[in-house]
Short mmCIF file of C-alpha atoms in Angstrom, two decimals:
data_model
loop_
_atom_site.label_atom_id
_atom_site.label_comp_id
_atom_site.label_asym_id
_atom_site.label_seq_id
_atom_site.Cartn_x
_atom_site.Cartn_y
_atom_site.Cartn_z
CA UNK A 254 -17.22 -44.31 13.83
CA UNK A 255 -13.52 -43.44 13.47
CA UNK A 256 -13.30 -45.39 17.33
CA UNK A 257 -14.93 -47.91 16.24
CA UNK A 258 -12.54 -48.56 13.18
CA UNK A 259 -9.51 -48.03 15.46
CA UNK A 260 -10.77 -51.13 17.46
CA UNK A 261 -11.06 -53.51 14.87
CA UNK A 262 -7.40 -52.80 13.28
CA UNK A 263 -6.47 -53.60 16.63
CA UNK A 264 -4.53 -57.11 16.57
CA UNK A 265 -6.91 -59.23 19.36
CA UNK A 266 -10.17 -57.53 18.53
CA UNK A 267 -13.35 -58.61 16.41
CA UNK A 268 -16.96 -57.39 16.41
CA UNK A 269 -17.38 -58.23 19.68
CA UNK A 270 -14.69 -56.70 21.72
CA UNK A 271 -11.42 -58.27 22.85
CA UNK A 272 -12.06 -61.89 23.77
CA UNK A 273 -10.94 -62.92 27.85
CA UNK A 274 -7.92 -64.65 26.40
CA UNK A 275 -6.64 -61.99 23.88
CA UNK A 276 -3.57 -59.96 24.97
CA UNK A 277 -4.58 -55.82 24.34
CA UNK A 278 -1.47 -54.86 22.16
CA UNK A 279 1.36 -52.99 23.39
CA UNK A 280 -0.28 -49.14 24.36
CA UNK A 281 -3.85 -50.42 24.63
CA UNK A 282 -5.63 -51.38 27.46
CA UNK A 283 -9.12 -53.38 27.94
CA UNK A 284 -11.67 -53.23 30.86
CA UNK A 285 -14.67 -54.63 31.45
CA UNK A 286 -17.42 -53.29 34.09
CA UNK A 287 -20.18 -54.34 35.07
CA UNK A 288 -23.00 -51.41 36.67
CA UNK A 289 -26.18 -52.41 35.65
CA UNK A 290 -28.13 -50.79 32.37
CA UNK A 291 -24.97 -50.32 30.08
CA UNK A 292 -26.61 -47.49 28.32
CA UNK A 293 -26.10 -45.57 31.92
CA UNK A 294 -22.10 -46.86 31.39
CA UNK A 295 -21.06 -45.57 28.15
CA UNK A 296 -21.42 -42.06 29.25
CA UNK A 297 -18.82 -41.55 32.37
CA UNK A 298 -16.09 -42.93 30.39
CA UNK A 299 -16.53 -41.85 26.54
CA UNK A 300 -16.36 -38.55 28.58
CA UNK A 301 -12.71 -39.62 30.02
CA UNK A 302 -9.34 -38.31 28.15
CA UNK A 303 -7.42 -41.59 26.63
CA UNK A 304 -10.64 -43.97 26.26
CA UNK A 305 -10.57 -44.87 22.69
CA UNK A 306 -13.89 -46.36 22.43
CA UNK A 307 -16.52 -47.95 24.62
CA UNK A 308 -19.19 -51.08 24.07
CA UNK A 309 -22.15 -52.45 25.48
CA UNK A 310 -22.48 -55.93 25.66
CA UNK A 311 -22.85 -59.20 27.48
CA UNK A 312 -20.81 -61.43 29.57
CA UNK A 313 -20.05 -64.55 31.66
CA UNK A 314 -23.48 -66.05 30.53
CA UNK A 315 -24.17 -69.54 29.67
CA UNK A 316 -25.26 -68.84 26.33
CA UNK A 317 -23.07 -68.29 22.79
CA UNK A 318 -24.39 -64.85 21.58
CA UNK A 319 -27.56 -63.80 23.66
CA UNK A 320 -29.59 -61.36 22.35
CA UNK A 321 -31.13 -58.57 24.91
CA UNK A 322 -34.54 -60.33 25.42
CA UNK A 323 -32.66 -63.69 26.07
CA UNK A 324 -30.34 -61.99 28.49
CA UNK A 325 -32.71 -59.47 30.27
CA UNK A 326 -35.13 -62.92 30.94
CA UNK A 327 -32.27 -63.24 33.83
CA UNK A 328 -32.05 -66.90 32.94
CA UNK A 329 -28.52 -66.42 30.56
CA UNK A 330 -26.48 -65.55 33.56
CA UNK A 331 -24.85 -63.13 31.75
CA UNK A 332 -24.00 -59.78 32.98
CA UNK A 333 -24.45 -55.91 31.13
CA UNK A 334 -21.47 -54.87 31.01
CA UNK A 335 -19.35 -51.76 29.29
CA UNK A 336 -16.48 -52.82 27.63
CA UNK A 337 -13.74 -49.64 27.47
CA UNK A 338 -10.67 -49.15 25.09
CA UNK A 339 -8.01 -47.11 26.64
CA UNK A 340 -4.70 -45.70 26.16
CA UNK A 341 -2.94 -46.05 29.55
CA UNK A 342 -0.47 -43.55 28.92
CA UNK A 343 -3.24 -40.71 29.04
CA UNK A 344 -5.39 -42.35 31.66
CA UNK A 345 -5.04 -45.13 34.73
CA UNK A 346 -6.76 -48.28 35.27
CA UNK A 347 -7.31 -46.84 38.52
CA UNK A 348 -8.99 -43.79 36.89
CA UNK A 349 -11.37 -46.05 35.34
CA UNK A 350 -12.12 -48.12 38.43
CA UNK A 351 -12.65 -44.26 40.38
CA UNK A 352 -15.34 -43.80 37.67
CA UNK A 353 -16.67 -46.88 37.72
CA UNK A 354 -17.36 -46.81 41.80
CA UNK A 355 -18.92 -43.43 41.77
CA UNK A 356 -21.49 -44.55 38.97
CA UNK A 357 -22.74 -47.68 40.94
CA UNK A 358 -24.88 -48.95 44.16
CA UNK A 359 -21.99 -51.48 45.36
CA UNK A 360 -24.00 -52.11 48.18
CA UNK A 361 -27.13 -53.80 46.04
CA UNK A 362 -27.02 -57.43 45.61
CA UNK A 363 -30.16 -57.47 43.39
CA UNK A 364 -29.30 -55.37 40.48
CA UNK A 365 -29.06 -51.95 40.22
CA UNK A 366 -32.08 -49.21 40.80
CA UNK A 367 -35.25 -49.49 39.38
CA UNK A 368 -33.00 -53.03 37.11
CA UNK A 369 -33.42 -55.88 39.44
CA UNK A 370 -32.21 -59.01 38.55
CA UNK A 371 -28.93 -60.74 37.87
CA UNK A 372 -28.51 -59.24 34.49
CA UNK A 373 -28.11 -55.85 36.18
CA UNK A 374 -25.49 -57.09 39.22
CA UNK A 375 -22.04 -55.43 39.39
CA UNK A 376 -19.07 -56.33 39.03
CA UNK A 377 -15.04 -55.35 38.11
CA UNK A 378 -14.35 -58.70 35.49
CA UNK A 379 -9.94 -58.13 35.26
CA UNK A 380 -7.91 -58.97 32.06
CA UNK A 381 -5.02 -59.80 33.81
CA UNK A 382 -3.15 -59.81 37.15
CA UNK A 383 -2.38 -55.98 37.68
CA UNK A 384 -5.82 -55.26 37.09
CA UNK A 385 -7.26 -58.02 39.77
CA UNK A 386 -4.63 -56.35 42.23
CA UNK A 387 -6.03 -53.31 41.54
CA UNK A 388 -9.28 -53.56 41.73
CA UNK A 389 -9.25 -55.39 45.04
CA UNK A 390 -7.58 -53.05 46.64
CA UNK A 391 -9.56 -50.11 45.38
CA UNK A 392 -12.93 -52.69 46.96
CA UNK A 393 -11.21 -52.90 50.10
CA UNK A 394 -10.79 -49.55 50.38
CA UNK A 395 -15.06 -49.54 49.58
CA UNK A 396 -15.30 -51.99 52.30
CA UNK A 397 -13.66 -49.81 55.05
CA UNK A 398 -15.74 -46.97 53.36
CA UNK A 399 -19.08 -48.50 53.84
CA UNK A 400 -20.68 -50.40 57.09
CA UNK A 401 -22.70 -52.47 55.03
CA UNK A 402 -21.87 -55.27 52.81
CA UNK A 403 -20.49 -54.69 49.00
CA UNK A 404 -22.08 -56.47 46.68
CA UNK A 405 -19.70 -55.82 43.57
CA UNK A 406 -18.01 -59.20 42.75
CA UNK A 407 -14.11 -59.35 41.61
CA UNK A 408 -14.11 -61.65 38.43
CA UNK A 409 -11.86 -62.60 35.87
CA UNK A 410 -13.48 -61.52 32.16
CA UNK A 411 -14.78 -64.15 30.12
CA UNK A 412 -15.98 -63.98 26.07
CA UNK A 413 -17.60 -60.82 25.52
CA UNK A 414 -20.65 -60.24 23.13
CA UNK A 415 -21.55 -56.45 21.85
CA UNK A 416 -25.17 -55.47 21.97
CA UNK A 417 -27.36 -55.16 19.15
CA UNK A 418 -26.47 -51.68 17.60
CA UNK A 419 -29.39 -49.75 18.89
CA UNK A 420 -27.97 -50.06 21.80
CA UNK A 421 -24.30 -48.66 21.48
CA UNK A 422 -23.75 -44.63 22.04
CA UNK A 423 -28.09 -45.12 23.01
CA UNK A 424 -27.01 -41.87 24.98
CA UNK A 425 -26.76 -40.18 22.30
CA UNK A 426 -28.76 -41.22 20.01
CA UNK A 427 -31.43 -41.11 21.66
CA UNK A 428 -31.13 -38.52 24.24
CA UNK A 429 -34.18 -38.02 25.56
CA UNK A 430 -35.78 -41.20 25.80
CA UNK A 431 -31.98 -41.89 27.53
CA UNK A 432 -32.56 -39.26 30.17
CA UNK A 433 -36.15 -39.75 30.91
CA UNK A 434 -35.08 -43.67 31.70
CA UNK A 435 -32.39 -42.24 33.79
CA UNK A 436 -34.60 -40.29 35.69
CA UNK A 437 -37.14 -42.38 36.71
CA UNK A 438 -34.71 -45.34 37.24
CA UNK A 439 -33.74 -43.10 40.11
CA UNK A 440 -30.20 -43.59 39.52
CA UNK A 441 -28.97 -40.07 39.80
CA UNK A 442 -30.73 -39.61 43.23
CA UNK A 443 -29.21 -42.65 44.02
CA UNK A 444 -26.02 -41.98 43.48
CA UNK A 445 -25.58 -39.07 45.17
CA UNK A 446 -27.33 -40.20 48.53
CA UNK A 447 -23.85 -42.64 48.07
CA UNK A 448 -21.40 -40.90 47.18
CA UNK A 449 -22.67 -37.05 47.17
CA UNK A 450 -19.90 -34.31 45.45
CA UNK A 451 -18.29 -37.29 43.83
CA UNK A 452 -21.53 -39.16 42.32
CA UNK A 453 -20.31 -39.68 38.80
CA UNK A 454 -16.66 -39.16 39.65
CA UNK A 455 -15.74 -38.18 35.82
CA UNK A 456 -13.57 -35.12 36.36
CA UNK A 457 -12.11 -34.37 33.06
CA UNK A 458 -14.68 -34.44 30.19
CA UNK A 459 -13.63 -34.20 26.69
CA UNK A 460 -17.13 -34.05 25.29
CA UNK A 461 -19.11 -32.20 28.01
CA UNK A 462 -22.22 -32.12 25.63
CA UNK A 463 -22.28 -35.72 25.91
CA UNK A 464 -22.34 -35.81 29.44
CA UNK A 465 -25.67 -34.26 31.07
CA UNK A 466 -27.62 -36.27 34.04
CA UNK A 467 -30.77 -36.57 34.49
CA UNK A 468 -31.67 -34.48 37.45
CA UNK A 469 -34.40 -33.50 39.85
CA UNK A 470 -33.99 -31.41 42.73
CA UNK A 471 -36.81 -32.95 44.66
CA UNK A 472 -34.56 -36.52 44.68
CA UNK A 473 -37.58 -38.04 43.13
CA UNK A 474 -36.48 -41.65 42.82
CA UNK A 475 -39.50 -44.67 42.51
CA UNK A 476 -38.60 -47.71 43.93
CA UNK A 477 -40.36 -50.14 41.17
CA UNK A 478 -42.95 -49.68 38.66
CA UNK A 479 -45.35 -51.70 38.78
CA UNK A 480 -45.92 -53.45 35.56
CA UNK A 481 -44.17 -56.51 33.99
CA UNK A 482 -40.61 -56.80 33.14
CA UNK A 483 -41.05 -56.65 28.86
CA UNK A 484 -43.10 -53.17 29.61
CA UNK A 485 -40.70 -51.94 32.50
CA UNK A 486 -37.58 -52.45 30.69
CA UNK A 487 -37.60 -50.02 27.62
CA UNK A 488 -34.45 -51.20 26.40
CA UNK A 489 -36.43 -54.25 24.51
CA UNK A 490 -38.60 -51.81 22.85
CA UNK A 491 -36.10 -49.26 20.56
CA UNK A 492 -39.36 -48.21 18.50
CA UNK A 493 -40.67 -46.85 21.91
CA UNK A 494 -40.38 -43.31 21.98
CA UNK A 495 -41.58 -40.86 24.61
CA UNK A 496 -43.07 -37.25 24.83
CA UNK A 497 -41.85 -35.51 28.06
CA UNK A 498 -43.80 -32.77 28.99
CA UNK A 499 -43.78 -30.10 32.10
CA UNK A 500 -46.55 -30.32 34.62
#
């Protein structure tokens, strides 16, 4: 709440965010990522010393104010995306982009784990110049990294639009029904068949209790589920609870 209220008395900030053409003010910076589910977003960098406040939302669509089932339709053109607030005198832009590599698949064109579609694509969208410099260096460095292609695009940010609420800190709120859509999104498994020891690349965390993965031993990652889109993506349906039980 109290980061929340911090954003909006920031001059260049509404509802929604900072818009693409709104200057952060002076010891403030914006960034916008794209990694797929946002809900799997908030968490690496709410953990982060200096972030003020993050959002999920929308971005670079064709359509004024989408709501989820308009965007996750993949016929918007808009991208999930995390919007973070940041004071760069406690943390880097290139801290942020560290985190955001080691919580992606930059090497999947189609969206991202058990997401497909171009809702759930990646990409770095840069507020200005420093941050555009920036982050294409830190892909080349990917590219020299990796024998395959990246798929994370370079973009500057366009208007932003925050998600419906139930969707903002969903980590939290709802924990488990967060974590059991982690884990069977395969993400985790994922992630560290990429980038191993550094899969999540968070390093400092200033709330640890907020930061707990979704793990399995046995790598158990399934590759789609086979049922339609409305039913496979949970996110539509915040009435939907679940009941996890060992077996």
């Amino acid at each position: 709440m109290l980061a929340g209220l911090l954003l909006l008395a920031l001059p260049g900030a509404n509802a929604t965010g900072f818009s693409a053409d709104a200057a952060a003010p002076d010891g403030v910076g914006v960034a916008t990522f794209a990694g797929g589910c946002f809900w799997c977003m908030e968490p690496p960098f709410d953990a982060l010393e200096g972030v003020i406040s993050t959002a999920s939302g929308y971005t670079g669509g064709h359509l004024e104010d989408p709501s989820c089932e308009q965007v996750v339709t993949g016929r918007t053109g808009h991208y999930e995306v995390v919007q973070v607030v940041y004071d760069p005198a406690v943390v880097s832009y290139e801290r942020l982009l560290h985190v955001y590599w080691r919580n992606i698949d930059l090497l999947d064109a189609g969206g991202q784990f058990c997401d497909r579609g171009e809702p759930y694509r990646t990409a770095v969208l840069h507020h200005d110049d420093e941050q555009r410099r920036l982050a294409e260096a830190a892909l080349q460095r990917k590219t020299e990294r990796f024998e395959t292609g990246i798929a994370t695009r370079i973009l500057p940010a366009a208007t932003f639009y925050e998600a419906e609420g139930y969707h903002q800190d969903h980590y939290r709120k709802n924990p488990i029904r967060y974590r059991y859509y982690r884990f069977t999104c395969g993400r985790d498994a994922r992630l560290r068949e990429l980038w191993g020891d550094e899969a999540g690349g968070c390093g400092s965390r200033r709330h640890p209790e907020r930061w707990q993965w979704a793990t399995d031993a046995r790598g158990y990652a399934p590759k789609r589920l086979g049922v339609p889109l409305i039913f496979r993506d949970v996110r539509v349906l915040p009435w939907l609870s679940f009941v996890v039980t060992a077996g």
